[in-house]
Short mmCIF file of C-alpha atoms and ligand atoms in Angstrom, two decimals:
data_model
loop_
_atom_site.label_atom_id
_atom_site.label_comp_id
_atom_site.label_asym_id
_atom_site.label_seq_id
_atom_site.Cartn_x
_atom_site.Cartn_y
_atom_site.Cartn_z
CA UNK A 57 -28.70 15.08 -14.80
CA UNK A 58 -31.49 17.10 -12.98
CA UNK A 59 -34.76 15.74 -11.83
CA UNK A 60 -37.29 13.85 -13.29
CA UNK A 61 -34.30 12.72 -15.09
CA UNK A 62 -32.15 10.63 -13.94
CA UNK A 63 -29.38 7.45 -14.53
CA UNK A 64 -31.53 3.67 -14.99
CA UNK A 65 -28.70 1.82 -16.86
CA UNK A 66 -25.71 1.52 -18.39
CA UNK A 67 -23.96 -0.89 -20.59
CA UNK A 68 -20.00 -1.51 -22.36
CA UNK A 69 -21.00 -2.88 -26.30
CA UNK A 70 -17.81 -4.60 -26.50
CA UNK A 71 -18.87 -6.06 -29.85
CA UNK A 72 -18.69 -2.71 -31.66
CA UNK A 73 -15.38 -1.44 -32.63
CA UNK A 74 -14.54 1.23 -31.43
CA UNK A 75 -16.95 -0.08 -27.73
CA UNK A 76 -19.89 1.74 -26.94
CA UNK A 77 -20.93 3.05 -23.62
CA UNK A 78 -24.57 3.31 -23.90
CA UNK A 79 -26.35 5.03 -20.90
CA UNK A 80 -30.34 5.05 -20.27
CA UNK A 81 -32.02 7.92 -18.75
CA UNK A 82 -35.27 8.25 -17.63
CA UNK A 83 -37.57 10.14 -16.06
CA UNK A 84 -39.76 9.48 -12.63
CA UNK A 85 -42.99 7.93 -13.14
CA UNK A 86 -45.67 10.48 -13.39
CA UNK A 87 -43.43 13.28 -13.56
CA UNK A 88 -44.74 16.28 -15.06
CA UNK A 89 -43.07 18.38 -18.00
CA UNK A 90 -43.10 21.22 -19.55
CA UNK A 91 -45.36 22.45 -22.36
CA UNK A 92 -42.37 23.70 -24.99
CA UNK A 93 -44.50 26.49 -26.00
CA UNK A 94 -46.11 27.93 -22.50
CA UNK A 95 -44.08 26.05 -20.48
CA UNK A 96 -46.89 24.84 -18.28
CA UNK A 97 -46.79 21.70 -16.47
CA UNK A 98 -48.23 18.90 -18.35
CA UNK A 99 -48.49 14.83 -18.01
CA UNK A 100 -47.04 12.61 -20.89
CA UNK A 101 -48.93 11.99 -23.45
CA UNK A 102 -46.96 9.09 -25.21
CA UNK A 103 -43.27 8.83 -25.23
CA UNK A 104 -40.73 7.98 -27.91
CA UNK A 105 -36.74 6.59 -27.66
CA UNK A 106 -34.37 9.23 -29.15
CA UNK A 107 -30.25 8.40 -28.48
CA UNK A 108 -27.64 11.25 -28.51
CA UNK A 109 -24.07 10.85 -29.18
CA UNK A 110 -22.09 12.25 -25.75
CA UNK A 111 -18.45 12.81 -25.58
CA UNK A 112 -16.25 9.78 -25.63
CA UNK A 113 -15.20 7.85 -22.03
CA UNK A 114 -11.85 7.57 -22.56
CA UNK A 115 -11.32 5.92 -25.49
CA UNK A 116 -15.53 4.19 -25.78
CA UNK A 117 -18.25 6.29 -27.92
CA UNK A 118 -20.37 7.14 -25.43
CA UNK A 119 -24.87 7.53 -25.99
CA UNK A 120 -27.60 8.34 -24.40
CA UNK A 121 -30.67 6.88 -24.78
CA UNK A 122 -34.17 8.42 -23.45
CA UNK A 123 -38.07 8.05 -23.19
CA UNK A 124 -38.90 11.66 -24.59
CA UNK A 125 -42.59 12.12 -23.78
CA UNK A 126 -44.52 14.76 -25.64
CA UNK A 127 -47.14 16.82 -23.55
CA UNK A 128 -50.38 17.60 -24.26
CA UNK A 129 -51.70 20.64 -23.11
CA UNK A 130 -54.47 22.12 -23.41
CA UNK A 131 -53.86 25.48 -25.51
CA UNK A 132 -50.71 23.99 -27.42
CA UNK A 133 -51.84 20.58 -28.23
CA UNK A 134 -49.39 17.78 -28.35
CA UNK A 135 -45.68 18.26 -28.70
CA UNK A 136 -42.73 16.90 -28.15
CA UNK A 137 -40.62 18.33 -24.95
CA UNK A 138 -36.74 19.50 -25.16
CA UNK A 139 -34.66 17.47 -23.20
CA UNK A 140 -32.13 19.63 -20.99
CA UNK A 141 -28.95 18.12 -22.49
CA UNK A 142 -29.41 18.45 -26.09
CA UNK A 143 -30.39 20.89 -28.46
CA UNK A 144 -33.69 20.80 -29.96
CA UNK A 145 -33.35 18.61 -33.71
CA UNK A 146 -29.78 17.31 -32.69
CA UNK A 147 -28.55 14.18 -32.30
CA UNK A 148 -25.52 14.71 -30.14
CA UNK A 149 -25.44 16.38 -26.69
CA UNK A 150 -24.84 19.65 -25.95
CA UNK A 151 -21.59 18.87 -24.08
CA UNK A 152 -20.55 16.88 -27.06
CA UNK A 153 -21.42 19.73 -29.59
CA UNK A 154 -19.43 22.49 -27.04
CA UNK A 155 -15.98 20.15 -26.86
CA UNK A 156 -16.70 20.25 -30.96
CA UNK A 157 -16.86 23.95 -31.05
CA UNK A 158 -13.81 24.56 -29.44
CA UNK A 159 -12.08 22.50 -31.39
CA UNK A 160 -12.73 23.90 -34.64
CA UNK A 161 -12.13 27.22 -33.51
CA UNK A 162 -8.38 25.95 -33.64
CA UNK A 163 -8.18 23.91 -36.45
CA UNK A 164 -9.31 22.50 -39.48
CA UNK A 165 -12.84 21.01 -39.73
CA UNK A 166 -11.81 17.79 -41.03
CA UNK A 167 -9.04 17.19 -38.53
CA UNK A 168 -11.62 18.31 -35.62
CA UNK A 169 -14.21 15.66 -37.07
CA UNK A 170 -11.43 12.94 -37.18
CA UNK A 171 -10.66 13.40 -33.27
CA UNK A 172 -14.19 13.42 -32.36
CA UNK A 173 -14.97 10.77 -34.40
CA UNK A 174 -18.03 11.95 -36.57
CA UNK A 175 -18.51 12.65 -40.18
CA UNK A 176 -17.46 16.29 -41.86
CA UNK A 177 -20.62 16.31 -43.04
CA UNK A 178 -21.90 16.44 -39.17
CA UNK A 179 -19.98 18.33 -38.01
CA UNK A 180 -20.55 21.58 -40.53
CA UNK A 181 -24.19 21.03 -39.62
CA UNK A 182 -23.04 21.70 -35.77
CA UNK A 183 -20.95 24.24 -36.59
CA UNK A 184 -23.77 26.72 -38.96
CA UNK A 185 -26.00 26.19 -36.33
CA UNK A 186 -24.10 27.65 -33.74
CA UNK A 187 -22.14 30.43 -35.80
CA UNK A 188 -25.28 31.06 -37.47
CA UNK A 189 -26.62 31.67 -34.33
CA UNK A 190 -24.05 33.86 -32.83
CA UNK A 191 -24.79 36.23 -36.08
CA UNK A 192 -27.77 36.74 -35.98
CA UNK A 193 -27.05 38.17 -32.52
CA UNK A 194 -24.37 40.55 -34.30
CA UNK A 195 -25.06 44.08 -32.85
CA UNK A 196 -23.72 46.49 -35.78
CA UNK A 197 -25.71 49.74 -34.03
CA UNK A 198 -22.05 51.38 -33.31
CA UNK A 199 -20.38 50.59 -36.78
CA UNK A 200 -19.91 54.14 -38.64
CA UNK A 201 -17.04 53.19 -41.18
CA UNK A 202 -16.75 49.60 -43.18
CA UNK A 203 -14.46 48.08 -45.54
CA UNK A 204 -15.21 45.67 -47.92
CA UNK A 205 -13.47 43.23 -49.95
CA UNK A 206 -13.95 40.04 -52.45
CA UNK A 207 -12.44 37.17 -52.49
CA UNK A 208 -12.53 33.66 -54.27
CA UNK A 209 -13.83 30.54 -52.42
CA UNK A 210 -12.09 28.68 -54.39
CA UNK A 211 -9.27 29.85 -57.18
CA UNK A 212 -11.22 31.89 -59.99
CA UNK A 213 -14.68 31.38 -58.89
CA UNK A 214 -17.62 31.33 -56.22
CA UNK A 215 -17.00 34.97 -54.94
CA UNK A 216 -17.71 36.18 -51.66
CA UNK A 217 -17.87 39.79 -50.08
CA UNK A 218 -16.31 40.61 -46.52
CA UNK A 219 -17.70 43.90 -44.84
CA UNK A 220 -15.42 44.71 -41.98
CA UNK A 221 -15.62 47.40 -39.15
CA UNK A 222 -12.74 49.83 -39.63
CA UNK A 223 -13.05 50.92 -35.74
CA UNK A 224 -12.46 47.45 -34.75
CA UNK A 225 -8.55 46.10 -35.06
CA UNK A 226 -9.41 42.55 -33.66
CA UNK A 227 -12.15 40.37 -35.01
CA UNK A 228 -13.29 43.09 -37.68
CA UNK A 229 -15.94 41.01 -39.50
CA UNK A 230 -19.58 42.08 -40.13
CA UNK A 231 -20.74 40.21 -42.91
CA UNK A 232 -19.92 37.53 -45.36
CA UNK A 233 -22.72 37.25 -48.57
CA UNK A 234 -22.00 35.53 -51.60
CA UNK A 235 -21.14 37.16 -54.83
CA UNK A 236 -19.11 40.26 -55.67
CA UNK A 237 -20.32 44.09 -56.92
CA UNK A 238 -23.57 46.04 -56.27
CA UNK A 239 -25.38 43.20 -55.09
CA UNK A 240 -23.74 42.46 -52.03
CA UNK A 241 -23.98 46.17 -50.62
CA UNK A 242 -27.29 46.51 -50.90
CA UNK A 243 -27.61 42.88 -48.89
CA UNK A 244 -25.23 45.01 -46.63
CA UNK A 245 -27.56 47.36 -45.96
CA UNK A 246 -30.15 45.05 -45.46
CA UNK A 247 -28.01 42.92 -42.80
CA UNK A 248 -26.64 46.54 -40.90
CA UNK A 249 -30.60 47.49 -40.17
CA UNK A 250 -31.25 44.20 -39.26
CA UNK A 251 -28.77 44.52 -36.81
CA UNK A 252 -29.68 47.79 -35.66
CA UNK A 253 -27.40 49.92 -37.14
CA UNK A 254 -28.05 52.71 -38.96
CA UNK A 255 -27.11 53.15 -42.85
CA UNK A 256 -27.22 57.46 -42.46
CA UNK A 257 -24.36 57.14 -39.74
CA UNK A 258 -22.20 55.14 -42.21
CA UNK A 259 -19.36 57.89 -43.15
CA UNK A 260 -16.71 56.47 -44.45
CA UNK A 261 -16.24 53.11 -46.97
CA UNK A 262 -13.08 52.38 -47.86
CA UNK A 263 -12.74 49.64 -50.69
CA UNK A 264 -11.29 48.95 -54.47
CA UNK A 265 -11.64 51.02 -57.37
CA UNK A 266 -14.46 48.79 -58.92
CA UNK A 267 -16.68 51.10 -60.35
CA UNK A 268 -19.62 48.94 -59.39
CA UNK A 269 -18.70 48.67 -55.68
CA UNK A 270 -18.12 52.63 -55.64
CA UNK A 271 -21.65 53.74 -57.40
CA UNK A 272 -23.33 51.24 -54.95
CA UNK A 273 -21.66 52.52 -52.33
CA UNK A 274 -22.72 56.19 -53.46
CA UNK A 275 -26.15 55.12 -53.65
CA UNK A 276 -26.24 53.09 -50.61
CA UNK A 277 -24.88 55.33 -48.10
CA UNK A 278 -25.89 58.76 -48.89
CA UNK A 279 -23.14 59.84 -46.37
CA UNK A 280 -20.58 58.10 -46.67
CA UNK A 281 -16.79 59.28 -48.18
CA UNK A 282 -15.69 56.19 -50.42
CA UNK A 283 -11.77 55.62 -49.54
CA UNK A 284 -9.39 53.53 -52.10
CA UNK A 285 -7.04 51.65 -50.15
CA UNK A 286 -3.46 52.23 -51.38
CA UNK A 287 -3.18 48.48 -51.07
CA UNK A 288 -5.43 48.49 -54.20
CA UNK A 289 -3.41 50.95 -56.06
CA UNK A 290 -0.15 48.79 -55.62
CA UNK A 291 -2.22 45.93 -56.49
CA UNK A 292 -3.32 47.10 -60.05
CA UNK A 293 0.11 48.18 -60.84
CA UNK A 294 2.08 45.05 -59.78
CA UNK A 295 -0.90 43.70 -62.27
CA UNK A 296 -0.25 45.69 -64.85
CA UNK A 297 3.58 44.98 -64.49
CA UNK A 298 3.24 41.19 -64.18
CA UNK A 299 1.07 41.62 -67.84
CA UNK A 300 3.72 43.43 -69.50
CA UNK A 301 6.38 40.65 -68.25
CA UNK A 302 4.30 37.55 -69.27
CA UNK A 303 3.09 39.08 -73.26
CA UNK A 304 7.10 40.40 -73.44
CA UNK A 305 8.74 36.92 -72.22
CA UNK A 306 6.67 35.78 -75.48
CA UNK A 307 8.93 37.98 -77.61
CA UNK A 308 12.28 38.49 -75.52
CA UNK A 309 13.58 35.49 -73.20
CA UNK A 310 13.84 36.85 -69.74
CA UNK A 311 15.18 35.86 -66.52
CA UNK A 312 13.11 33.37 -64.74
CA UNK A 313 13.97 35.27 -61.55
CA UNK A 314 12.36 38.34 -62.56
CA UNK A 315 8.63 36.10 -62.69
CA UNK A 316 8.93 36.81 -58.99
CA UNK A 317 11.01 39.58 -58.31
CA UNK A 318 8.30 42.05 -60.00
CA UNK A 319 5.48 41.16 -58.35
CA UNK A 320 7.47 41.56 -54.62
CA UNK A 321 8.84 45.46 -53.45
CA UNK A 322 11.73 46.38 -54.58
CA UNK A 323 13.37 47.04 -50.91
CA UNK A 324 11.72 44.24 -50.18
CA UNK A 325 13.05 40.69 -49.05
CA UNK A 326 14.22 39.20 -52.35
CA UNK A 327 16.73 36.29 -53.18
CA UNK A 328 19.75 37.13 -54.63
CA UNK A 329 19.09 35.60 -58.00
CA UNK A 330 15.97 38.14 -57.85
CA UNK A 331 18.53 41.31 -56.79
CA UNK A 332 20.39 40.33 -59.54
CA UNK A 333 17.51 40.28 -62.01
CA UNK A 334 16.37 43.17 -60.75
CA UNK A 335 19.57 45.27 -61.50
CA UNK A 336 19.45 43.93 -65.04
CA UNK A 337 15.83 44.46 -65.14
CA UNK A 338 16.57 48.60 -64.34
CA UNK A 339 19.79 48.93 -66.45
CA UNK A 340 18.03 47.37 -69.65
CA UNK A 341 15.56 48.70 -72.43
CA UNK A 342 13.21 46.28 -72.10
CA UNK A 343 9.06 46.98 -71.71
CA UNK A 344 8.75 45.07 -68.58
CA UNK A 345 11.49 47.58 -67.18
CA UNK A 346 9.29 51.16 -67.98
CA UNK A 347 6.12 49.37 -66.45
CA UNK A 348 8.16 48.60 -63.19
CA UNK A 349 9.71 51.87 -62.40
CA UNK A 350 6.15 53.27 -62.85
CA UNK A 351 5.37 50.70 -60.49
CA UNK A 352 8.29 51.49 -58.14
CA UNK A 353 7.54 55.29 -58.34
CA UNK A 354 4.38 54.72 -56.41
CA UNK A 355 6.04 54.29 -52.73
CA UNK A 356 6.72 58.14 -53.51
CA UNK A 357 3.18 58.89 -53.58
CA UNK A 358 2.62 56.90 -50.53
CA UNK A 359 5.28 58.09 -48.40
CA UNK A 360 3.94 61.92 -48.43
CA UNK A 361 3.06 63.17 -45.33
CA UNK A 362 0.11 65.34 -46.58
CA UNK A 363 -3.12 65.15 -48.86
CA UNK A 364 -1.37 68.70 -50.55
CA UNK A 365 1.95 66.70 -51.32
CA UNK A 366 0.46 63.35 -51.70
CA UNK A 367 -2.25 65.51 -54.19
CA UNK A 368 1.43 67.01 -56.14
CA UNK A 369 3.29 63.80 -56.06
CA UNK A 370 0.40 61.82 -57.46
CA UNK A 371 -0.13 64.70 -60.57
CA UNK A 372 3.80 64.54 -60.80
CA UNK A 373 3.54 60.81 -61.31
CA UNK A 374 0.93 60.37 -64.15
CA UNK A 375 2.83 63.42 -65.65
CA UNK A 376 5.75 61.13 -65.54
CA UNK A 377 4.71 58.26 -66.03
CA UNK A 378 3.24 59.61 -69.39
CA UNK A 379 6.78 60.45 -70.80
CA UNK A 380 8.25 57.02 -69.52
CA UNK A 381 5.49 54.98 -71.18
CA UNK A 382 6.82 53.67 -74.86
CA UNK A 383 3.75 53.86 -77.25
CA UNK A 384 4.15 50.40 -78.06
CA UNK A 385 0.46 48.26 -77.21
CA UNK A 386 2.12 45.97 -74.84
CA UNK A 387 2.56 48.99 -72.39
CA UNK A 388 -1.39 49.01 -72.50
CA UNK A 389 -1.94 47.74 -68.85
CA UNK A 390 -0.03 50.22 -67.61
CA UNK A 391 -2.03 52.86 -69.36
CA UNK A 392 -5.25 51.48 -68.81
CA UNK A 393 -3.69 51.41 -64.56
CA UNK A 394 -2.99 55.10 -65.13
CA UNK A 395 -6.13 55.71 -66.12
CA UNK A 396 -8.35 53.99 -63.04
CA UNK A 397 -6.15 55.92 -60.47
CA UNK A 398 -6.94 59.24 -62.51
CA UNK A 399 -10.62 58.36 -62.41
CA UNK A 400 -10.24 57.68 -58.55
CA UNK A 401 -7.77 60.04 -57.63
CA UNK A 402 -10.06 62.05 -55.14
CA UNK A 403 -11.07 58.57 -53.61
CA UNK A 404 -7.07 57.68 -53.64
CA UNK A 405 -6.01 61.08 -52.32
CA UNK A 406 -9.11 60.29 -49.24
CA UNK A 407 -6.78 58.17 -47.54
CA UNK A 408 -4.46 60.93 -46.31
CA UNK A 409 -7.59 62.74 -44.81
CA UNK A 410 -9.31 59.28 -43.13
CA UNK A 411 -8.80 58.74 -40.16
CA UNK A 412 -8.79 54.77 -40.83
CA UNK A 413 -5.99 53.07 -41.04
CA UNK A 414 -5.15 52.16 -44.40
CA UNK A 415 -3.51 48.56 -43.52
CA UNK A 416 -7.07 46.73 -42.59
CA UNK A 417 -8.06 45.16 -46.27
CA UNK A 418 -4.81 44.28 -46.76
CA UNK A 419 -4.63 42.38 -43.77
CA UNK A 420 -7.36 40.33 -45.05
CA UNK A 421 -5.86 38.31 -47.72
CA UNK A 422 -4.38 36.68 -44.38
CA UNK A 423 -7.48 36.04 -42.98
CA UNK A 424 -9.29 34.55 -46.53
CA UNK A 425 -6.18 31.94 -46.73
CA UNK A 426 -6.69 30.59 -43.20
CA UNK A 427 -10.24 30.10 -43.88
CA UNK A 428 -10.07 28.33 -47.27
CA UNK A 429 -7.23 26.07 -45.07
CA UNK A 430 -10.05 25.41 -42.36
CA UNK A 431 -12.23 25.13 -44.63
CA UNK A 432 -10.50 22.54 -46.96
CA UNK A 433 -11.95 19.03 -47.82
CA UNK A 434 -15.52 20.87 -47.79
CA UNK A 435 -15.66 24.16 -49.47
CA UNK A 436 -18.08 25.90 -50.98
CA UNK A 437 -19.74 29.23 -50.34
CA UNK A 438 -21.40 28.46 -47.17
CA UNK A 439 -19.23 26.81 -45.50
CA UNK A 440 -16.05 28.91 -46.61
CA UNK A 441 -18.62 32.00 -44.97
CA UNK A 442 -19.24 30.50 -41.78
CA UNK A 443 -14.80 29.89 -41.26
CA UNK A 444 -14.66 33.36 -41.80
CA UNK A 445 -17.22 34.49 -39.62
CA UNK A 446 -16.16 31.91 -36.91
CA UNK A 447 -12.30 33.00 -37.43
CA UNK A 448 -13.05 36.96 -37.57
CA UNK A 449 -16.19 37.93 -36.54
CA UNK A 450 -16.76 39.07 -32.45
CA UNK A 451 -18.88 36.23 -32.14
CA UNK A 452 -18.35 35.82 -28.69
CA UNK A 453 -19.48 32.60 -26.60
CA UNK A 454 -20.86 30.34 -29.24
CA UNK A 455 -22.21 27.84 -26.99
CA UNK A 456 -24.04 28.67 -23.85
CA UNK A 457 -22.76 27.59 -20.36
CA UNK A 458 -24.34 24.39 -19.74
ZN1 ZN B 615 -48.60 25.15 -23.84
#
């Protein structure tokens, strides 16, 4: 408490469950305050009672309750001062709002508004102020390659894009905009020279083989090389692959193991009822089989060492995979697989020349599942933004030493 204000009173509500501390503040008669605009000293004009929720003592809610004047001065008119312990518009103090902060950057909203006693509902409104805050101070003027990647609020709908900085390893987030496609990278763009970086410098955006993310990207950054992550390619195969299984278990009963042995690597951890369907799986006839040893043929592709051999392997491959596929229509999202990573083989074949490592969109889907779980009890779009921002963005301090 700093001069003019200072402690008058204080008083234990036992009657109220859990008690209430209530401390008055107030400030020296005829003290002078500052104009919020100018600054300037000014006398009170009128004064009005405002209380602020502080942090608990011990186990007591603890307010404040305070005579704000407004000033009147002369160029400004009349206005209501700041007090120095609370945010301007709040109704908690700033201590109060900093022990908040820290806790949600360790857990779940919901739990962090049951130990601090306040609604959910509050305490989102706390915590987009401040991580809205700490964005806007976002400086992207050194970013020069970006990934990006979309991912579902909640299951099958509400869509949000994730632009991350492929130089950094920790905290990689840049952006989070609702939506999915050509949309969000022109927002991108927007947000990047807002933030005084420069869209000519971008030169390299790795991402999926949407065709609307890539001829945005094209048109967005005139110099930038667009990158497929491998991670993409494995993911439209072990698509494709789960497709086949689930129209061909319609026709031919098939191990239940083999529901989750498909979808996981084949050297991979697996159980040994999924080893076991897996051997069956290679020895037998079946569709599901020809669309998983495409599958499996891809790790050959990846493990070249070159963008000459990795260029061979992948021709070798759809040549290949051509002869393995059975005519048969229910083979058709393997084909229509082939036919994206023909489309996109330059972009594919980038990866060997970047100088990004490939792993960084992968390592997302992490990041998107602890956010929806901090999130939970309260998600939508904006809110499911700000966890992601607040979890993976270099934010830095969010709330200013007091
Ligand atoms: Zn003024």
């Amino acid at each position: 408490m700093t001069p003019p204000w200072r402690l008058v009173g204080q008083r234990l509500d036992t009657d109220k469950q859990p008690h209430e501390l209530h401390l008055e503040v107030a400030a020296e008669r005829g003290s002078l305050f500052p104009c919020p605009t100018c600054g300037k000293s000014c006398k009170a004009h009128d004064f009005a009672e405002f209380t602020w929720r502080h942090m608990n003592f011990f186990q007591h809610h603890c307010y404040i309750t305070a005579k704000v004047p407004r000033t009147d001065c002369g160029e400004h008119g009349v206005l209501r001062i700041n007090v120095p312990w609370a945010r301007d518009g709040s109704r908690f103090t700033l201590l109060f709002e900093q022990a908040a902060m820290m806790l949600v950057r360790e857990m779940p909203v919901l739990a962090a508004a049951r130990i601090i006693e306040i609604t959910d509902k509050r305490l989102w409104r706390i915590v987009e102020h401040y991580v809205g805050r700490a964005v806007e101070r976002l400086d992207l003027s050194r970013v020069t390659a970006v990934g990006l990647d979309e991912t579902a609020a909640k299951r099958g709908h509400s869509y949000v894009t994730v632009f991350i900085d492929l130089d950094r390893a920790n905290k990689p987030v840049l952006f989070v905009t609702p939506g999915r496609g050509k949309e969000t990278v022109a927002r991108f763009r927007a947000f990047l020279v807002e933030h005084g970086g420069k869209p000519g410098r971008i030169a390299e955006v790795v991402c999926d083989m949407s065709g609307a993310f890539i001829a945005a990207v094209g048109e967005t950054f005139e110099n930038a090389a667009v990158t497929v992550d491998w991670f993409h390619v494995v993911q439209l195969f072990t698509k494709a692959v789960d497709e086949v299984r689930r129209a061909e278990a319609k026709q031919n009963k098939l191990p239940k193991a083999l529901r989750w042995a498909v979808l996981k690597r084949a050297d991979g951890r697996l159980t040994d009822a999924q080893v076991t369907a897996l051997a069956e799986l290679e020895a037998s006839d079946l569709f599901t089989a020809i669309a998983w040893r495409i599958k499996e043929k891809l790790r050959w592709i990846r493990q070249a060492n070159s963008v000459q051999a990795a260029r061979w392997r992948l021709t070798n491959f759809q040549r290949h995979a051509a002869e393995l596929l059975d005519p048969d229509p229910i083979l058709d999202p393997v084909r229509k697989a082939l036919a994206t990573v023909q489309t996109h083989s330059k972009r594919i074949l980038q990866r060997w020349t970047s100088s990004h490592s490939n792993a960084r969109l992968e390592g997302l889907n992490g990041l998107f599942q602890a956010a929806r779980a901090r999130a939970r009890g309260y998600r939508n779009i904006a809110t499911f933004a700000t966890i992601i921002y607040l979890i993976a963005a270099p934010l830095g301090d969010l709330v200013e030493s007091i």
